[in-house]
Amino acid sequence: MIHQTIELKNPKLNGERFLNYFNCVEELKEIAQEIGKPLSQVAINWLIAQKEVGPVICGAQTPQQIEENVRSTTWELEEKTIKKIEMVLNKKNIC
């Protein structure tokens, strides 16, 4: 019950803002599918590619998630894909 109350008070998890974030994730999923990578790896890889970002700290609850997080460091996003991701983020006013 407490968890639901906290969620209801968070504007990012309600109404139009939530819908904006949800739609952004759906568009990012499409980009991930286009390049044949899981969205989690694309997100980590995008963060690694940002010059302004220092070390990327990833959470994981299972050994499989740790392995998937590590696999995101075995490849690099192409510049055109980075631009597509940034277009989605800018369009959704997330960056």
Coordinates of N, CA and C in Angstrom, one line a residue:
M1 N 0.8 -1.2 0.0 CA 0.0 0.0 0.0 C 0.9 1.3 0.0
I2 N 1.9 1.3 0.8 CA 2.8 2.4 0.8 C 3.4 2.7 -0.5
H3 N 3.9 1.6 -1.2 CA 4.5 1.6 -2.5 C 3.6 2.3 -3.5
Q4 N 2.3 2.0 -3.5 CA 1.3 2.6 -4.4 C 1.2 4.0 -4.1
T5 N 1.2 4.5 -2.9 CA 1.1 5.9 -2.5 C 2.3 6.7 -3.1
I6 N 3.5 6.1 -2.9 CA 4.6 6.8 -3.4 C 4.6 6.9 -5.0
E7 N 4.2 5.8 -5.6 CA 4.0 5.9 -7.1 C 3.0 6.9 -7.5
L8 N 1.9 7.0 -6.8 CA 0.9 8.0 -7.2 C 1.3 9.4 -7.1
K9 N 2.3 9.6 -6.2 CA 2.8 11.0 -6.0 C 3.9 11.4 -7.0
N10 N 4.4 10.4 -7.7 CA 5.5 10.6 -8.6 C 4.9 11.0 -10.0
P11 N 5.1 12.3 -10.4 CA 4.5 12.7 -11.7 C 5.1 12.0 -12.9
K12 N 6.2 11.4 -12.8 CA 6.8 10.6 -13.9 C 6.1 9.3 -14.1
L13 N 5.3 8.8 -13.1 CA 4.6 7.6 -13.2 C 3.1 7.7 -13.4
N14 N 2.7 8.9 -13.7 CA 1.2 9.2 -13.9 C 1.0 10.1 -15.1
G15 N -0.2 10.0 -15.6 CA -0.7 10.9 -16.6 C 0.2 11.1 -17.8
E16 N 0.2 12.3 -18.4 CA 0.9 12.6 -19.6 C 2.4 12.4 -19.5
R17 N 3.0 12.7 -18.4 CA 4.4 12.5 -18.3 C 4.7 11.0 -18.4
F18 N 3.9 10.2 -17.7 CA 4.2 8.7 -17.8 C 4.0 8.3 -19.3
L19 N 3.0 8.7 -19.9 CA 2.8 8.4 -21.3 C 3.9 8.8 -22.2
N20 N 4.5 9.9 -21.9 CA 5.7 10.4 -22.7 C 6.9 9.5 -22.5
Y21 N 7.1 9.1 -21.2 CA 8.2 8.1 -21.0 C 7.9 6.8 -21.6
F22 N 6.7 6.3 -21.5 CA 6.3 5.0 -22.1 C 6.5 5.0 -23.6
N23 N 6.1 6.1 -24.3 CA 6.2 6.1 -25.7 C 7.7 6.2 -26.1
C24 N 8.5 6.9 -25.3 CA 9.9 7.0 -25.6 C 10.5 5.6 -25.5
V25 N 10.2 4.8 -24.5 CA 10.7 3.5 -24.4 C 10.3 2.6 -25.5
E26 N 9.1 2.8 -26.0 CA 8.6 2.0 -27.1 C 9.4 2.3 -28.4
E27 N 9.8 3.6 -28.6 CA 10.6 4.0 -29.7 C 12.0 3.5 -29.6
L28 N 12.5 3.5 -28.4 CA 13.9 3.0 -28.2 C 13.9 1.5 -28.3
K29 N 12.9 0.8 -28.0 CA 12.8 -0.7 -28.2 C 12.9 -1.0 -29.7
E30 N 12.3 -0.1 -30.5 CA 12.3 -0.3 -32.0 C 13.8 -0.2 -32.5
I31 N 14.5 0.8 -32.0 CA 15.9 1.0 -32.4 C 16.7 -0.2 -32.0
A32 N 16.5 -0.7 -30.7 CA 17.2 -1.9 -30.3 C 16.9 -3.1 -31.2
Q33 N 15.6 -3.3 -31.6 CA 15.3 -4.4 -32.5 C 16.0 -4.3 -33.8
E34 N 16.1 -3.0 -34.3 CA 16.7 -2.8 -35.6 C 18.2 -3.2 -35.6
I35 N 18.9 -3.1 -34.5 CA 20.3 -3.4 -34.4 C 20.5 -4.8 -33.8
G36 N 19.4 -5.5 -33.4 CA 19.5 -6.8 -32.8 C 20.1 -6.9 -31.5
K37 N 19.8 -5.9 -30.6 CA 20.4 -5.9 -29.3 C 19.3 -5.7 -28.3
P38 N 19.4 -6.2 -27.0 CA 18.4 -5.9 -26.0 C 18.4 -4.4 -25.6
L39 N 17.3 -3.9 -25.3 CA 17.2 -2.5 -24.9 C 18.1 -2.2 -23.8
S40 N 18.3 -3.1 -22.8 CA 19.2 -2.8 -21.7 C 20.6 -2.6 -22.1
Q41 N 21.1 -3.4 -23.1 CA 22.4 -3.2 -23.6 C 22.6 -1.9 -24.4
V42 N 21.5 -1.6 -25.1 CA 21.6 -0.3 -25.9 C 21.7 0.9 -24.9
A43 N 20.9 0.8 -23.9 CA 20.9 1.9 -22.9 C 22.3 2.1 -22.2
I44 N 22.9 0.9 -21.8 CA 24.2 1.0 -21.2 C 25.2 1.5 -22.2
N45 N 25.2 0.9 -23.4 CA 26.1 1.3 -24.4 C 26.0 2.8 -24.8
W46 N 24.8 3.3 -24.8 CA 24.6 4.7 -25.1 C 25.2 5.6 -24.0
L47 N 25.0 5.2 -22.7 CA 25.6 5.9 -21.6 C 27.2 5.9 -21.7
I48 N 27.7 4.7 -22.0 CA 29.2 4.6 -22.2 C 29.7 5.5 -23.3
A49 N 28.9 5.7 -24.3 CA 29.3 6.6 -25.4 C 29.3 8.1 -25.1
Q50 N 28.6 8.4 -24.0 CA 28.5 9.9 -23.7 C 29.8 10.3 -23.0
K51 N 30.4 11.3 -23.6 CA 31.6 11.9 -23.1 C 31.4 12.5 -21.7
E52 N 30.2 13.0 -21.4 CA 30.0 13.7 -20.2 C 29.7 12.7 -19.0
V53 N 29.6 11.5 -19.3 CA 29.2 10.5 -18.3 C 30.5 9.7 -17.9
G54 N 30.7 9.6 -16.6 CA 31.9 8.9 -16.1 C 31.5 7.4 -16.0
P55 N 31.9 6.7 -15.0 CA 31.6 5.3 -14.9 C 30.1 5.1 -14.9
V56 N 29.7 4.0 -15.6 CA 28.3 3.6 -15.6 C 28.1 2.5 -14.6
I57 N 27.2 2.8 -13.6 CA 26.9 1.8 -12.6 C 25.6 1.1 -12.9
C58 N 25.6 -0.2 -13.1 CA 24.4 -0.9 -13.5 C 23.9 -1.8 -12.4
G59 N 22.6 -1.8 -12.2 CA 22.0 -2.7 -11.2 C 21.7 -4.1 -11.9
A60 N 21.7 -5.1 -11.0 CA 21.3 -6.4 -11.5 C 20.8 -7.2 -10.3
Q61 N 19.8 -8.1 -10.6 CA 19.3 -8.9 -9.5 C 19.6 -10.4 -9.7
T62 N 20.1 -10.7 -10.9 CA 20.4 -12.1 -11.2 C 21.8 -12.2 -11.9
P63 N 22.4 -13.4 -11.9 CA 23.6 -13.5 -12.6 C 23.5 -13.3 -14.1
Q64 N 22.3 -13.7 -14.7 CA 22.0 -13.4 -16.1 C 22.0 -12.0 -16.4
Q65 N 21.5 -11.1 -15.5 CA 21.4 -9.7 -15.8 C 22.9 -9.1 -15.7
I66 N 23.7 -9.6 -14.8 CA 25.1 -9.2 -14.8 C 25.8 -9.5 -16.1
E67 N 25.6 -10.7 -16.6 CA 26.2 -11.2 -17.8 C 25.7 -10.3 -19.0
E68 N 24.4 -10.0 -19.0 CA 23.9 -9.1 -20.1 C 24.5 -7.7 -20.0
N69 N 24.6 -7.2 -18.8 CA 25.2 -5.9 -18.6 C 26.6 -5.9 -19.2
V70 N 27.4 -6.9 -18.8 CA 28.8 -7.0 -19.3 C 28.8 -7.1 -20.8
R71 N 27.9 -7.8 -21.4 CA 27.9 -8.0 -22.9 C 27.7 -6.6 -23.6
S72 N 27.1 -5.7 -22.9 CA 26.9 -4.4 -23.5 C 28.2 -3.6 -23.8
T73 N 29.3 -4.1 -23.1 CA 30.6 -3.5 -23.3 C 31.4 -4.2 -24.4
T74 N 30.9 -5.2 -25.1 CA 31.6 -5.9 -26.1 C 31.4 -5.4 -27.5
W75 N 30.6 -4.4 -27.6 CA 30.3 -3.8 -28.9 C 30.0 -2.3 -28.7
E76 N 30.0 -1.5 -29.8 CA 29.8 -0.1 -29.7 C 28.6 0.3 -30.7
L77 N 27.8 1.3 -30.2 CA 26.8 1.8 -31.1 C 27.4 2.6 -32.2
E78 N 26.8 2.4 -33.4 CA 27.3 3.2 -34.5 C 26.8 4.7 -34.3
E79 N 27.5 5.6 -34.9 CA 27.1 7.0 -34.7 C 25.7 7.3 -35.2
K80 N 25.3 6.7 -36.3 CA 23.9 6.9 -36.8 C 22.9 6.4 -35.8
T81 N 23.2 5.3 -35.1 CA 22.2 4.8 -34.1 C 22.2 5.8 -32.9
I82 N 23.4 6.3 -32.4 CA 23.4 7.2 -31.3 C 22.6 8.5 -31.7
K83 N 22.7 8.9 -32.9 CA 21.9 10.1 -33.4 C 20.4 9.8 -33.3
K84 N 20.0 8.6 -33.7 CA 18.6 8.2 -33.7 C 18.1 8.1 -32.3
I85 N 18.9 7.6 -31.4 CA 18.5 7.6 -29.9 C 18.3 9.0 -29.4
E86 N 19.3 9.9 -29.7 CA 19.2 11.2 -29.2 C 18.0 12.0 -29.8
M87 N 17.7 11.7 -31.1 CA 16.5 12.3 -31.7 C 15.2 11.9 -30.9
V88 N 15.1 10.6 -30.5 CA 14.0 10.2 -29.7 C 13.9 10.9 -28.4
L89 N 15.1 10.9 -27.7 CA 15.1 11.6 -26.4 C 14.8 13.1 -26.5
N90 N 15.3 13.7 -27.5 CA 15.1 15.2 -27.7 C 13.6 15.4 -28.0
K91 N 13.1 14.6 -28.9 CA 11.7 14.7 -29.3 C 10.7 14.6 -28.1
K92 N 11.1 13.6 -27.3 CA 10.3 13.4 -26.1 C 10.6 14.3 -24.9
N93 N 11.6 15.2 -25.2 CA 12.0 16.2 -24.2 C 12.5 15.5 -22.9
I94 N 13.3 14.5 -23.1 CA 13.9 13.7 -22.0 C 15.3 14.1 -21.7
C95 N 16.1 14.5 -22.7 CA 17.4 15.0 -22.5 C 17.5 16.5 -22.2

